[in-house]
mmCIF file of C-alpha atoms in Angstrom:
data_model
loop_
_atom_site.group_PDB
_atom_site.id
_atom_site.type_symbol
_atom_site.label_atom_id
_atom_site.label_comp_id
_atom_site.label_asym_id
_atom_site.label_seq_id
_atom_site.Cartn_x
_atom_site.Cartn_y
_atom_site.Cartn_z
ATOM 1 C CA UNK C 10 23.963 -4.718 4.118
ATOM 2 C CA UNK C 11 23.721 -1.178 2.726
ATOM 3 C CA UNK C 12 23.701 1.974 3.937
ATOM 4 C CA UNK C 13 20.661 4.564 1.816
ATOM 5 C CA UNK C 14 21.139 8.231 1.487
ATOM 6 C CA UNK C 15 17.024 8.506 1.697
ATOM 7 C CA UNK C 16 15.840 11.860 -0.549
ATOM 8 C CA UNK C 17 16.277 14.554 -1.001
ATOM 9 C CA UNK C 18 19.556 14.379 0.824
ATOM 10 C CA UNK C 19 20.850 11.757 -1.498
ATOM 11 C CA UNK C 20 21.220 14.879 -3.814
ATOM 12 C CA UNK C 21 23.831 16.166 -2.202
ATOM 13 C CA UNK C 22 25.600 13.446 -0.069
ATOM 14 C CA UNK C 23 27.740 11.150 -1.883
ATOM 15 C CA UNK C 24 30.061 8.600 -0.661
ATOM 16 C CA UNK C 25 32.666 6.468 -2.317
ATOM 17 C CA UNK C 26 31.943 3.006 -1.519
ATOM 18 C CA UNK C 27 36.087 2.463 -0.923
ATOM 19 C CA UNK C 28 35.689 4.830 2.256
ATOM 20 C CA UNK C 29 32.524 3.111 4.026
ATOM 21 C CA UNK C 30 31.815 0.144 6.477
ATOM 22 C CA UNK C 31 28.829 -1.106 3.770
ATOM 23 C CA UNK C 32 28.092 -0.247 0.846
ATOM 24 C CA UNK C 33 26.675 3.069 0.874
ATOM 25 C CA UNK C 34 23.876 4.166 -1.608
ATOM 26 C CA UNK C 35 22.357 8.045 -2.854
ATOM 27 C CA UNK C 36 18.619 8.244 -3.666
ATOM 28 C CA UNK C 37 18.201 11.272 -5.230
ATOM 29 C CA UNK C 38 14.773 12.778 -6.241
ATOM 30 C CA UNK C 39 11.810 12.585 -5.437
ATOM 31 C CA UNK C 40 11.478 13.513 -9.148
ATOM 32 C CA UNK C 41 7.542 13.508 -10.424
ATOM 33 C CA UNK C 42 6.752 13.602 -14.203
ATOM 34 C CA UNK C 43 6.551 17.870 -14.375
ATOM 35 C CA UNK C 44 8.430 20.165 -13.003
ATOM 36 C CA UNK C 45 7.384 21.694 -9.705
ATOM 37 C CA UNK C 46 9.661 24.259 -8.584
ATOM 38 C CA UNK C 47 13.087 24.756 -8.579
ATOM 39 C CA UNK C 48 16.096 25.403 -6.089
ATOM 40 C CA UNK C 49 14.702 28.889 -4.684
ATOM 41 C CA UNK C 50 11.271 27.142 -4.475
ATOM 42 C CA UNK C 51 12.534 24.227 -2.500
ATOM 43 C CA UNK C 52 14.823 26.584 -0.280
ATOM 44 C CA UNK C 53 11.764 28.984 0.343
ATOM 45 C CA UNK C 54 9.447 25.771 1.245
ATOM 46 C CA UNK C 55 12.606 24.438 3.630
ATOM 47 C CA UNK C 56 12.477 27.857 5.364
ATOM 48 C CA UNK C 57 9.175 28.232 5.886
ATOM 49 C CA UNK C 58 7.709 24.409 6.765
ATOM 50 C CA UNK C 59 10.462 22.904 8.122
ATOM 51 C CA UNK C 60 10.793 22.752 11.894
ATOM 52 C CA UNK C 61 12.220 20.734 14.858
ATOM 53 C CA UNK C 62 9.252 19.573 17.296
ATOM 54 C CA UNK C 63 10.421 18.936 21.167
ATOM 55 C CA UNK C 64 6.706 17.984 21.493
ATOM 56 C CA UNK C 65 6.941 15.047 18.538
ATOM 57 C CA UNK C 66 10.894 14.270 18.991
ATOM 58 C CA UNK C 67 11.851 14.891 15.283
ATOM 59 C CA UNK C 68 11.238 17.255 12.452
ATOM 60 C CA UNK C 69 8.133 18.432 10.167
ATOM 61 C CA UNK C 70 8.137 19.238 6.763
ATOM 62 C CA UNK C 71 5.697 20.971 3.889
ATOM 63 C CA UNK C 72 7.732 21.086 0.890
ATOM 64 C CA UNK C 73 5.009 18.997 -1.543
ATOM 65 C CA UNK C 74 8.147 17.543 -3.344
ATOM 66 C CA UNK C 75 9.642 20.614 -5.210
ATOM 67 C CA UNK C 76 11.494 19.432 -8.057
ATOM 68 C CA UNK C 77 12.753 19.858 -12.012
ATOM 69 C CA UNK C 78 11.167 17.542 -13.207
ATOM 70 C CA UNK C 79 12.009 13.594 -14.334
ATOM 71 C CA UNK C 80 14.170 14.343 -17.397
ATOM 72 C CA UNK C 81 16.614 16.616 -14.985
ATOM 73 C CA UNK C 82 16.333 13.689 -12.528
ATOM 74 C CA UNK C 83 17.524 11.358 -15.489
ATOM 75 C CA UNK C 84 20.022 13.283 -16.729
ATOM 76 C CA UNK C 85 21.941 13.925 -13.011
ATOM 77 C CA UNK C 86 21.642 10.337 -12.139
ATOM 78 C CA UNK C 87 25.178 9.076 -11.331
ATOM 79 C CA UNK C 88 26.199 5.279 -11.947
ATOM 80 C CA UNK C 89 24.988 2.929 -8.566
ATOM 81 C CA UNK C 90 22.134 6.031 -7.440
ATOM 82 C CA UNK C 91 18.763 5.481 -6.824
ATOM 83 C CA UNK C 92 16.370 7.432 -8.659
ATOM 84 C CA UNK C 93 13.097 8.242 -6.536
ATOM 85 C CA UNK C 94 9.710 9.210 -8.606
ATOM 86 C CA UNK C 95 6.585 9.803 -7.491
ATOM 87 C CA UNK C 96 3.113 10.189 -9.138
ATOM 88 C CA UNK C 97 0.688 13.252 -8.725
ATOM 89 C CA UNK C 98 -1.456 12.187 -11.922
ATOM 90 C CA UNK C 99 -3.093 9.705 -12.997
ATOM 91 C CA UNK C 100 -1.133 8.530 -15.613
ATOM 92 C CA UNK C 101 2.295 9.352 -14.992
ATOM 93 C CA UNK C 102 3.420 5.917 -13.493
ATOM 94 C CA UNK C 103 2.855 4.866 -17.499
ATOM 95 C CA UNK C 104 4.417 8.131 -18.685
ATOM 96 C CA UNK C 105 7.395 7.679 -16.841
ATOM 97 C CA UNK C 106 8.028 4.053 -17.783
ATOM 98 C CA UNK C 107 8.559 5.160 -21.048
ATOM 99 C CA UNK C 108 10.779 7.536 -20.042
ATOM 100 C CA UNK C 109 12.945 5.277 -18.000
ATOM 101 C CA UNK C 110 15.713 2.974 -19.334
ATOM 102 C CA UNK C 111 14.991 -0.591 -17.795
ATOM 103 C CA UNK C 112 18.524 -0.795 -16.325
ATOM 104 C CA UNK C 113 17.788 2.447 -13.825
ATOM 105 C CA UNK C 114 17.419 1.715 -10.064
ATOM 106 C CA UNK C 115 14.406 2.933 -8.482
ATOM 107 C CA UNK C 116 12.181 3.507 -5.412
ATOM 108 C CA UNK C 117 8.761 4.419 -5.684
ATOM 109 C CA UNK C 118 8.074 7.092 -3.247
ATOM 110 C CA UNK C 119 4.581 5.630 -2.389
ATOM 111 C CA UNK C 120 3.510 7.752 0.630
ATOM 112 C CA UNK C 121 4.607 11.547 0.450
ATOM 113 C CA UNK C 122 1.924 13.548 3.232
ATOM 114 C CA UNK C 123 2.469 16.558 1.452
ATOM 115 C CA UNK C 124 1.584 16.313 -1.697
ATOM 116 C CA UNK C 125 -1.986 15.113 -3.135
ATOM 117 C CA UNK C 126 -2.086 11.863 -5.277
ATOM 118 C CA UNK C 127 -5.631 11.003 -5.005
ATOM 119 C CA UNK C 128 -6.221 9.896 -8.399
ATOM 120 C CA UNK C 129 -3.371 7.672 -8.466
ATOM 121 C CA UNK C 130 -3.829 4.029 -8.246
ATOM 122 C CA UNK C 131 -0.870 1.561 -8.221
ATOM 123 C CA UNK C 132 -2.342 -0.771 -10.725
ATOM 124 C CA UNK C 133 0.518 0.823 -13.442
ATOM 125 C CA UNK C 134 3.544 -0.214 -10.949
ATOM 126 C CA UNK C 135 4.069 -3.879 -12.492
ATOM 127 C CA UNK C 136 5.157 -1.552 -15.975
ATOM 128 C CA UNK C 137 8.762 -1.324 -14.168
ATOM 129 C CA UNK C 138 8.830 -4.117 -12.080
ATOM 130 C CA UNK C 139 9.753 -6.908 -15.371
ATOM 131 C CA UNK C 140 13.116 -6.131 -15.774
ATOM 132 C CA UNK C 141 16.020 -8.020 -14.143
ATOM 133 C CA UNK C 142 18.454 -5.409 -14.955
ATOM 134 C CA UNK C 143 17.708 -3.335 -12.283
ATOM 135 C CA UNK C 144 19.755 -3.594 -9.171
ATOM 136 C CA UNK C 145 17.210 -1.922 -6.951
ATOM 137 C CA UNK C 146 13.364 -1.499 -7.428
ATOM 138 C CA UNK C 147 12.152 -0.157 -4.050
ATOM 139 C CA UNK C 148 8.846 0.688 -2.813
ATOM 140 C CA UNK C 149 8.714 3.043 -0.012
ATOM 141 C CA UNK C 150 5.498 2.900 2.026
ATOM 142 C CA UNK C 151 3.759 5.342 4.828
ATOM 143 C CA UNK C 152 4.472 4.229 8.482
ATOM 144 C CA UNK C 153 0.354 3.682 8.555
ATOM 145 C CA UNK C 154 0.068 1.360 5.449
ATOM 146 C CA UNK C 155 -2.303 -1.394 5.813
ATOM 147 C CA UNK C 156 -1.453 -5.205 5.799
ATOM 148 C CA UNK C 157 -3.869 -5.374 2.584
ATOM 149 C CA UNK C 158 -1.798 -2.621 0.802
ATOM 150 C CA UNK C 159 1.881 -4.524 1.720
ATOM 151 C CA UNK C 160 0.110 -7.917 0.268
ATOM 152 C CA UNK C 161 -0.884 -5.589 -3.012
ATOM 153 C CA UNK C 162 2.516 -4.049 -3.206
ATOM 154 C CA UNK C 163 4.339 -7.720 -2.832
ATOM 155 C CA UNK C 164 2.210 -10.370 -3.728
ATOM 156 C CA UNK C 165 0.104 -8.657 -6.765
ATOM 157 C CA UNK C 166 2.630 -6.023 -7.797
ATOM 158 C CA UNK C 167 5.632 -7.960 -7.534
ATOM 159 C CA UNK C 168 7.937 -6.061 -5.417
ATOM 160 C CA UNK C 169 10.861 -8.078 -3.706
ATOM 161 C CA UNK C 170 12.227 -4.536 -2.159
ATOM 162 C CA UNK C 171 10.173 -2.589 0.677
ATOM 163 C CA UNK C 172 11.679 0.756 2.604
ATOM 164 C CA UNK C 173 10.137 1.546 6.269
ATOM 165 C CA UNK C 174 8.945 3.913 6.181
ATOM 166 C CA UNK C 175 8.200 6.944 4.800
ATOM 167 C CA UNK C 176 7.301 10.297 7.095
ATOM 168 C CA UNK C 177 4.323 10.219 9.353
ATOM 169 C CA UNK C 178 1.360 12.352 8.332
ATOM 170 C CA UNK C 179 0.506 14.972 11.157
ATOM 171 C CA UNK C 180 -2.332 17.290 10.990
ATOM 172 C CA UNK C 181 -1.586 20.799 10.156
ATOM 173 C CA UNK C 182 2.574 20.362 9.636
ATOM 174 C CA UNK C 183 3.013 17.782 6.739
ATOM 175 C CA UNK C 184 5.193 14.485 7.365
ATOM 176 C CA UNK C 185 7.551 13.817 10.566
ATOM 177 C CA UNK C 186 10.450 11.910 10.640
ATOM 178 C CA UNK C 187 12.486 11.488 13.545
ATOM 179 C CA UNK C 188 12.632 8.608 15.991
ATOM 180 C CA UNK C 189 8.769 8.787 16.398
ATOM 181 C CA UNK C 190 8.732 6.429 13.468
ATOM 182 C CA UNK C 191 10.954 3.505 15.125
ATOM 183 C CA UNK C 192 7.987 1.726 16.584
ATOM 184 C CA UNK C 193 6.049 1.928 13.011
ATOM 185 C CA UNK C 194 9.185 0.569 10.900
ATOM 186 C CA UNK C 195 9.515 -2.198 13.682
ATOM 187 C CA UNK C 196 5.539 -2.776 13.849
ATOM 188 C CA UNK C 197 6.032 -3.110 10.069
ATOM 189 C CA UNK C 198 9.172 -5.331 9.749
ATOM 190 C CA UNK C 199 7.057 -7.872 12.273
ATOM 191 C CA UNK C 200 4.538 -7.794 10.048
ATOM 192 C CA UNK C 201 6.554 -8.412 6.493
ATOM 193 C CA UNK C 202 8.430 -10.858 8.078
ATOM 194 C CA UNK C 203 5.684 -12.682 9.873
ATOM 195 C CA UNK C 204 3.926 -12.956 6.981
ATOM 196 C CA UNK C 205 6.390 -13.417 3.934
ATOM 197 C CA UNK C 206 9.596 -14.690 5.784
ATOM 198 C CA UNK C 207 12.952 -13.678 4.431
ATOM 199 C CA UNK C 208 11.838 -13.489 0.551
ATOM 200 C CA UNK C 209 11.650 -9.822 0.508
ATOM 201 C CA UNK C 210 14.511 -7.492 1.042
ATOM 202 C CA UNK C 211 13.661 -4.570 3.813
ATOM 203 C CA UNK C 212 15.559 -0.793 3.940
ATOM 204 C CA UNK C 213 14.403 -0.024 7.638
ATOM 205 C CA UNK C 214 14.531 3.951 8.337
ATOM 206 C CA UNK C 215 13.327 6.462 11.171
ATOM 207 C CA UNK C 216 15.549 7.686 13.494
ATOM 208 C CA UNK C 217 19.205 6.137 12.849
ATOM 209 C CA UNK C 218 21.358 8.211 14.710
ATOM 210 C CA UNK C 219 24.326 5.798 15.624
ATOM 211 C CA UNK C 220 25.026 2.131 16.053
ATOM 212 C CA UNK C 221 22.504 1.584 18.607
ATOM 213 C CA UNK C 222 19.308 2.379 16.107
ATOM 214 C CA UNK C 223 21.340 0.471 13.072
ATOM 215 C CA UNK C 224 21.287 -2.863 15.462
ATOM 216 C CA UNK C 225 17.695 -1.710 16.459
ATOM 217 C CA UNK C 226 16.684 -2.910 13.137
ATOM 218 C CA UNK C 227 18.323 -5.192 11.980
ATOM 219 C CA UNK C 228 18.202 -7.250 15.073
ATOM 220 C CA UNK C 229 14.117 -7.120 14.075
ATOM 221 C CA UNK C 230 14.774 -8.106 10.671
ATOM 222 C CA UNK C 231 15.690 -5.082 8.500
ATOM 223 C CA UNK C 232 18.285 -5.872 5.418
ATOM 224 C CA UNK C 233 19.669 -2.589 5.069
ATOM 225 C CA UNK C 234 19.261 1.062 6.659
ATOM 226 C CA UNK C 235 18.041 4.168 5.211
ATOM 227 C CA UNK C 236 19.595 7.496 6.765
ATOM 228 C CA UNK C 237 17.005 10.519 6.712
ATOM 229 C CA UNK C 238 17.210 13.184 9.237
ATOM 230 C CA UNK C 239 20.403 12.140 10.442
ATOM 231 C CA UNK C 240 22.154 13.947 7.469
ATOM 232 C CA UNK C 241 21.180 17.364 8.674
ATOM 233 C CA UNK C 242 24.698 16.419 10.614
ATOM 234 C CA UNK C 243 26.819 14.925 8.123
ATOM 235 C CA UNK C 244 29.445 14.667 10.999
ATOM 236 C CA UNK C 245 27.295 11.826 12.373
ATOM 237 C CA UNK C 246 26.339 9.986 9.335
ATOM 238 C CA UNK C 247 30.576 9.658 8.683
ATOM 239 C CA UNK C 248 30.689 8.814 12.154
ATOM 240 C CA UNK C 249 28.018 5.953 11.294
ATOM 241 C CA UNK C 250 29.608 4.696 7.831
ATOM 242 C CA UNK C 251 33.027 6.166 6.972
ATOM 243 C CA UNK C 252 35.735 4.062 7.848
ATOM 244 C CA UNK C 253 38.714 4.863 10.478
#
């Protein structure tokens, strides 16, 4: 089992895998091919879209993926990270697998709400998905994904590695996370293992808070567990995964 840093928070919280229950991994990123704003852009979008919903039970974000660009994400990547990219045109999954050495670990942030993608097909995926060198080569898919889009992802694409789930979509605030996801991920780890057994590996996220949520999924199946809104508190994810 390992623990995930999910993005962006992987950017900042790092753990040394000497001081942890599991193994303990950052993604950092999301990184897309262009830049898209820096850190006053991303600290402006955080103040005005991000909020804590009583009504929904978790929090809602705008921020449309403000980032560097992929070369910056390339050249901050430490040794054992996971880099997260996403796409916003159409032929920037190509672009980037140029870009990328064949040894970096990645997850392919599939399912952002905020941002729009909608001339991006996955059909350019299987470009990263031939080398053995990487350790980790991850898509992350929305909490509403179809059964037909999983079989794409797996059986046509090729991916052995699936994280659920990414934020919710909700009308007029941009993605929540939160516990509101836990009966998505689980809905979704039924159906992956249902249908494909134990031949994929599955990063279960949404509302880890303590021990309770960890067993939560992987008593249904999960692999490993992705921390997300939890590490607003980085008190409680060392209380999850720091040794004592």
């Amino acid at each position: 089992m390992h623990y995930f840093i999910a993005a962006p928070f992987g950017n900042y919280l790092k753990y040394s895998n000497k001081d942890v229950f599991h193994p303990c991994v950052s993604v950092t990123g999301t990184w897309t091919l262009d830049y898209r704003g820096g850190w006053l852009t991303r600290l402006w979008r955080i103040a005005k879209t991000l909020r804590y919903s009583s009504e929904l039970k978790g929090w809602t974000n705008r921020l449309g993926l403000p980032n560097e660009g992929l070369v910056v994400g390339l050249n901050r990547l430490q040794a054992n990270e996971v880099l997260s990219i996403a796409a916003i045109k159409k032929d920037d999954w190509k672009k980037m697998a140029r870009m990328i050495d064949d040894c970096v670990s990645l997850e392919f942030n599939l399912s952002c709400p905020n941002v729009s993608d909608d001339d991006v097909n996955w059909d350019d995926l299987p470009l990263f998905l031939g080398s053995k060198k990487r350790k980790w080569c991850i898509a992350k898919v929305s909490p509403l994904i179809e059964e037909k889009d999983l079989s794409f992802l797996i059986d046509e694409v090729g991916f052995k590695q699936i994280h659920l789930c990414n934020t919710l979509p909700v009308d007029g605030r941009g993605g929540l996370s939160g516990p509101s996801l836990k009966p998505y991920a689980l809905g979704l780890i039924e159906t992956v293992r249902s249908r494909w057994g134990d031949d994929l590996e599955i990063i279960a996220g949404g509302g880890v808070q303590n021990f309770k949520d960890v067993s939560l999924y992987m008593s249904a199946g999960s692999n490993h567990i992705s921390l997300g809104s939890v590490c607003f508190n980085p008190r409680k994810v060392k209380s999850l995964i720091v040794k004592r």
